[in-house]
Coordinates of C-alpha atoms in Angstrom, one line a residue:
X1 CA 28.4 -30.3 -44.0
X2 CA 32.0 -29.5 -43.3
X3 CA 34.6 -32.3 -43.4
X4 CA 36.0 -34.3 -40.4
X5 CA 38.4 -36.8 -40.4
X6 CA 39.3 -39.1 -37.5
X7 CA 42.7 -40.3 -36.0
X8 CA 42.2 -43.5 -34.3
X9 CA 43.8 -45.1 -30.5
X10 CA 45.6 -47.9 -29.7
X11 CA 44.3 -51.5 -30.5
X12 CA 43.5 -51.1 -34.0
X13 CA 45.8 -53.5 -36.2
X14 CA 43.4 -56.0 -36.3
X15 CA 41.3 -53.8 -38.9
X16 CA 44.2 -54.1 -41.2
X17 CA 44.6 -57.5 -41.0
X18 CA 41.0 -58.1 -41.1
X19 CA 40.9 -56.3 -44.2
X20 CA 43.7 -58.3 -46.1
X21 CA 46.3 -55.8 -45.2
X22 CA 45.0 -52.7 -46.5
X23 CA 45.4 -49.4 -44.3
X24 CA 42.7 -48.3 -47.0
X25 CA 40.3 -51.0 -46.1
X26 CA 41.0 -50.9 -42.2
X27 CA 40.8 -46.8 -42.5
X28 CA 36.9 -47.7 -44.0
X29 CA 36.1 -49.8 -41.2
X30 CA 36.8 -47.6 -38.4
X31 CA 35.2 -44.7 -39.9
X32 CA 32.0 -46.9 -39.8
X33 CA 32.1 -47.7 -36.8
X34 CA 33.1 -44.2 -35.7
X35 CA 30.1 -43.3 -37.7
X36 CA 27.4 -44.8 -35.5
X37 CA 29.1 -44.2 -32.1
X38 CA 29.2 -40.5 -33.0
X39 CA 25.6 -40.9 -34.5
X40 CA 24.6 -42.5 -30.9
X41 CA 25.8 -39.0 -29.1
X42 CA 24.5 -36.7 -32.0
X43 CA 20.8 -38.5 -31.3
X44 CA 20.4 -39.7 -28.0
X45 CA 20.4 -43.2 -29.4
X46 CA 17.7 -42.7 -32.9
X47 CA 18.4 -46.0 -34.9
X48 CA 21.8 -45.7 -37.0
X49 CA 20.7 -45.4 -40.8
X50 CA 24.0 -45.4 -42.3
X51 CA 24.4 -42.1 -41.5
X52 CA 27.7 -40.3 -42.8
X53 CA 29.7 -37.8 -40.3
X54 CA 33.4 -38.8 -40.4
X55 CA 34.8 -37.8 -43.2
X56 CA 37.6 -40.3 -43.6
X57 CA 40.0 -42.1 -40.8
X58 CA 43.8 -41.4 -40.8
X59 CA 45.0 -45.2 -40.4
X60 CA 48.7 -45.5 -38.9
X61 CA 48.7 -48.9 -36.5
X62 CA 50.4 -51.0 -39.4
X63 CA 53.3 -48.7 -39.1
X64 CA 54.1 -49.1 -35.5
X65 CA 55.8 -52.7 -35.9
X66 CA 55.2 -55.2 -38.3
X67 CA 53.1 -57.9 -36.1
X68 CA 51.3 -56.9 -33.4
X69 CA 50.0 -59.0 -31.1
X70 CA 48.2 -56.6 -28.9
X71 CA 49.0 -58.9 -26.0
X72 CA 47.2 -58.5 -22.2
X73 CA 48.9 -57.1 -19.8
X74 CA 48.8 -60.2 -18.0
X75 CA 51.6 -60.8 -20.1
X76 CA 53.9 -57.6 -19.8
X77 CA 57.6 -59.6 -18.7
X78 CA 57.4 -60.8 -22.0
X79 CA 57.2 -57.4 -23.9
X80 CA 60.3 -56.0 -25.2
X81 CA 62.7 -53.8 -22.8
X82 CA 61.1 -50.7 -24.4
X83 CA 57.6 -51.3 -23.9
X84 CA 58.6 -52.6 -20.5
X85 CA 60.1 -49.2 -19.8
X86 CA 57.1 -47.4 -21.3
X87 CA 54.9 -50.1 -18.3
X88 CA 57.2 -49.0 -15.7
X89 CA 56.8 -45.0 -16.6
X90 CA 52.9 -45.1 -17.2
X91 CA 52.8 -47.2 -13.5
X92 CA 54.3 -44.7 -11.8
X93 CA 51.9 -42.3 -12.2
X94 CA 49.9 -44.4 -10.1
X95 CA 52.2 -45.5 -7.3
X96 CA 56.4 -45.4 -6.1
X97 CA 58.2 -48.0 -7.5
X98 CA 61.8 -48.7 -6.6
X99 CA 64.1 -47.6 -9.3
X100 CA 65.3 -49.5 -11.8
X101 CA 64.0 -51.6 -14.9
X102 CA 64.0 -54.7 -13.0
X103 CA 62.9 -54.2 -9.8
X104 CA 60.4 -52.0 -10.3
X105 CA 59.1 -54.2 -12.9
X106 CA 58.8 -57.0 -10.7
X107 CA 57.4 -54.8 -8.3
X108 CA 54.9 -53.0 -10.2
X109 CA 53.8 -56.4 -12.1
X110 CA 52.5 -58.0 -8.7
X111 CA 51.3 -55.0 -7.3
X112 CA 49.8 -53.0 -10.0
X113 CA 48.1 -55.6 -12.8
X114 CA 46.5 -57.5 -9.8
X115 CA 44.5 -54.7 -8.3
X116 CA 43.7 -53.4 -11.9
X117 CA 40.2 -54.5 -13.3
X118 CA 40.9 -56.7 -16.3
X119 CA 40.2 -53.9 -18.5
X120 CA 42.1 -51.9 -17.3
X121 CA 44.8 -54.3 -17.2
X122 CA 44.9 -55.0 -21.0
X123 CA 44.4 -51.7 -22.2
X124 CA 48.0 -51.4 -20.7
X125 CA 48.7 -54.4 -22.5
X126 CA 48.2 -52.9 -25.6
X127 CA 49.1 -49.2 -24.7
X128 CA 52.5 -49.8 -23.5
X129 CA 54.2 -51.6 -27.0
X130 CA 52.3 -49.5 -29.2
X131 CA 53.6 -45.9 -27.2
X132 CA 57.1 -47.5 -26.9
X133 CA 56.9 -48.1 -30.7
X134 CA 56.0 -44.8 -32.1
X135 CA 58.0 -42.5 -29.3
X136 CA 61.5 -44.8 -30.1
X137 CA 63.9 -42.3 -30.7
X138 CA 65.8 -42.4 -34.2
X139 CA 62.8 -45.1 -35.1
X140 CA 60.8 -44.8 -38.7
X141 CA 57.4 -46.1 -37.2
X142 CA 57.1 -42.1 -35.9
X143 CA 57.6 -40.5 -39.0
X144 CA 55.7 -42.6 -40.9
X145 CA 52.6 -42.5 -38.5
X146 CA 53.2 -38.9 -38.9
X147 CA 53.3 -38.8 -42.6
X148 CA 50.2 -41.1 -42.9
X149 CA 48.1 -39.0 -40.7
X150 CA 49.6 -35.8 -42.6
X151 CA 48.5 -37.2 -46.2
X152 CA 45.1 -38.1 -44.9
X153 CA 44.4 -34.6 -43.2
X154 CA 45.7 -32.7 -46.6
X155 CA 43.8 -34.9 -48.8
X156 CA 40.8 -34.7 -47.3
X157 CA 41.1 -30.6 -45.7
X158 CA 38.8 -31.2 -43.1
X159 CA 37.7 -28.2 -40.8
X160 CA 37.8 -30.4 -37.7
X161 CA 40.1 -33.5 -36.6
X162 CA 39.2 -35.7 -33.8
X163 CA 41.5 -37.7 -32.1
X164 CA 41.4 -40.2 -29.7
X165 CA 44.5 -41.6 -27.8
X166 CA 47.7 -42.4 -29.0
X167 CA 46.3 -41.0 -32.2
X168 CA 46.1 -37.0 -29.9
X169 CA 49.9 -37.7 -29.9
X170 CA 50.4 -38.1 -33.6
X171 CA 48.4 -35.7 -34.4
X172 CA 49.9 -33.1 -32.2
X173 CA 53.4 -33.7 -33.7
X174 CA 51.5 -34.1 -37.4
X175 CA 50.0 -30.4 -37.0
X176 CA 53.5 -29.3 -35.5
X177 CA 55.1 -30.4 -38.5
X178 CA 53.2 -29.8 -41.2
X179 CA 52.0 -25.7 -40.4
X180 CA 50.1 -25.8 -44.1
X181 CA 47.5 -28.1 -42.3
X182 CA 45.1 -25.6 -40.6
X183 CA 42.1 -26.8 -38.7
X184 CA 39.6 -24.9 -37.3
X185 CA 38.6 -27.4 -34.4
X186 CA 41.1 -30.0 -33.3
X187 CA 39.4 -32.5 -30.5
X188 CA 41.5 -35.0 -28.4
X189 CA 39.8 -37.5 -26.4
X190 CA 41.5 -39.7 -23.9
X191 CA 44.4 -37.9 -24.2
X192 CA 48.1 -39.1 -22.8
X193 CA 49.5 -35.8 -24.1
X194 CA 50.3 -34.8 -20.6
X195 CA 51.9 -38.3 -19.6
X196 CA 55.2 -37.5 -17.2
X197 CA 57.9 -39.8 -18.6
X198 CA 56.1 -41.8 -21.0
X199 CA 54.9 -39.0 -23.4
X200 CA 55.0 -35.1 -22.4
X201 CA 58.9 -35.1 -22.3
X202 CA 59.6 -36.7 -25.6
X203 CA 57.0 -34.4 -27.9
X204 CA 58.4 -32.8 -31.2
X205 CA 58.9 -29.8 -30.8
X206 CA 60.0 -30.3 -26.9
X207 CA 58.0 -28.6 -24.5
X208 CA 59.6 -25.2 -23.6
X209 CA 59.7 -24.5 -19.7
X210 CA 57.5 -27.2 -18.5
X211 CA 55.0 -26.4 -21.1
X212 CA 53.4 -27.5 -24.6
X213 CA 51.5 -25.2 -26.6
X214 CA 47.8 -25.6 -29.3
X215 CA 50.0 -26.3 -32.6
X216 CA 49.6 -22.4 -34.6
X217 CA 47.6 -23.8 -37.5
X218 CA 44.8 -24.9 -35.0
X219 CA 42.4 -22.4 -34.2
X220 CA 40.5 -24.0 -31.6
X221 CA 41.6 -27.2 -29.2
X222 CA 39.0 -28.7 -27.1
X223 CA 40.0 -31.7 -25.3
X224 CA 37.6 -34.6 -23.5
X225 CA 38.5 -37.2 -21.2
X226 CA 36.8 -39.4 -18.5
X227 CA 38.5 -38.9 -15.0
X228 CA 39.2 -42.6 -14.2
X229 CA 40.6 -43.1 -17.8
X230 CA 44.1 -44.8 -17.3
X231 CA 45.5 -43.1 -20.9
X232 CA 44.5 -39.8 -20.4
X233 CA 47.0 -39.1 -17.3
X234 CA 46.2 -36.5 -16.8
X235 CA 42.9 -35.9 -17.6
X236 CA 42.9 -32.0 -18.0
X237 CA 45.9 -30.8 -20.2
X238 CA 45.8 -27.2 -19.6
X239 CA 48.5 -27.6 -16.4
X240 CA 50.5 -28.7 -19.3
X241 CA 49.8 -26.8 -22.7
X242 CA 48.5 -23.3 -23.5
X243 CA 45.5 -22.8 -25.9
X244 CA 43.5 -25.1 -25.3
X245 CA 40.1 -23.5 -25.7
X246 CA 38.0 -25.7 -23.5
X247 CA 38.6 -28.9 -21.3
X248 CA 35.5 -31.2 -20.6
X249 CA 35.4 -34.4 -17.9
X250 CA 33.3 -36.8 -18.3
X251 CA 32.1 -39.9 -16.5
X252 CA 31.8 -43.2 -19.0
X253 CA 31.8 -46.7 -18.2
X254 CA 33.6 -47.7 -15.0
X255 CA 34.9 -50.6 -17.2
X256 CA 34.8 -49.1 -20.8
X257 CA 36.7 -46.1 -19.7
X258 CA 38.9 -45.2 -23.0
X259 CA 36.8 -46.5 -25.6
X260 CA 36.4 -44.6 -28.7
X261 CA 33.3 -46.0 -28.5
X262 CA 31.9 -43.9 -25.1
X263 CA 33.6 -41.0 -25.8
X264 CA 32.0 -40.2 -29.2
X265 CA 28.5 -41.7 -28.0
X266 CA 28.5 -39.9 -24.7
X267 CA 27.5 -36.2 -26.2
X268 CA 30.2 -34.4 -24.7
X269 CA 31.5 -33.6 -28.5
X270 CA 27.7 -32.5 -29.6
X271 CA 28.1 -28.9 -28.9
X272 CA 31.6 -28.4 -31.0
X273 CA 30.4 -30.5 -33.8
X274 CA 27.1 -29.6 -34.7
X275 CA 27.9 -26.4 -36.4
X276 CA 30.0 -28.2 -38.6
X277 CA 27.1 -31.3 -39.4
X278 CA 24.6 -28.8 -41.0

């Protein structure tokens, strides 16, 4: 069995904390419970036996700020003027807003969160500090997440890296900047690679003409995302970077849209991961 190691989403601090503070600890608890969604889609749903896949978990959220309160987004005028900026950016993929911090985030606050379902609604709660955190320009919480993810890939020198999320971003840059780190199959799922304004701009290295490209130590990108997933805007990243091998849509959970969860359990990954599970 080849090794795989995991890059986890948003929402994730509270492994951390439940494990006393320890990214070590929190990394062990995702990768079980990565463990027996991916066991779930590998099987059809055959009773989890403690079954070992993921390799190991490349734990960053403690670095994105020191506290997180991973509030709803119920709550957004009372995040920070960055992650308020990163709201307003990621709303306007969905409709115009007047320009302007202020108005539009009046605007979009009454508008938007009310016609949202509540999931949806807090997973924009969460997404929005946590994006504005890491992307910050001149901040350390980036480099770090970066360096954290880079350690865990070279110490472990998987053959595959999944990544789900926020996590697709930091591994993207990770792989950019560290060439030594080759993989042979790099999987994002619920991608916001693509994101106009919130994300796509602001990669390292920039986007060239419009367009980002498979980092050159990966040799092959496949990305998944569900077409109603609020994260992965848009869903297919091709119309945005080159190389990516194959592009896969699926349908989860009308409310459970961008869980890790669904996306590993839904068998959509089977196919590229199996050669590498024998």
């Amino acid at each position: 069995m080849d090794r795989i190691v995991g890059v986890h989403g948003i929402g994730k601090y509270r492994y951390y904390r439940d494990a006393g503070n320890s990214a070590e600890g929190a990394a062990g608890a995702v990768r079980e419970k990565w463990d027996r969604y991916l066991h779930k889609g590998l099987t059809g749903g055959v009773p989890y036996a403690q079954e070992r896949y993921i390799t190991d978990i490349a734990y960053y959220a403690h670095l994105l700020c020191e506290s997180p309160q991973e509030p709803s987004a119920r709550a957004v005028r009372a995040m920070d003027a960055p992650s308020q900026e990163v709201f307003v950016a990621w709303a306007k993929q969905f409709a115009t807003v007047g320009e302007g911090l202020t108005g539009a985030l009046h605007a979009v606050t009454g508008w938007l969160l009310d016609r949202l379902q509540s999931s949806a609604a807090d997973v924009a709660g969460i997404f929005c500090p946590e994006v504005a955190a890491y992307m910050t320009a001149g901040g350390q919480a980036r480099e770090k997440a970066r360096a954290a993810v880079a350690q865990t890939i070279r110490r472990n020198q998987p053959k595959v890296v999944i990544a789900h999320s926020l996590g697709s971003v930091v591994t993207y840059e990770t792989l950019w900047s560290n060439p030594d780190l080759e993989i042979d199959l790099l999987v994002t799922m619920g991608s916001p690679l693509g994101m106009n304004n919130v994300i796509f701009e602001r990669l390292l290295p920039t986007p060239v003409n419009g367009r980002g490209r498979k980092p050159p130590s990966v040799r092959r990108w496949v990305n998944v995302a569900d077409k109603d997933d609020i994260v992965a805007i848009p869903a297919e990243l091709r119309g945005r970077f080159t190389g990516i091998d194959q592009e896969t849509l699926v349908n989860l959970d009308w409310l459970d849209f961008h869980s890790v969860r669904n996306y590993l359990g839904c068998g959509a990954l089977n196919e590229h991961l199996k050669p590498y599970l024998q």
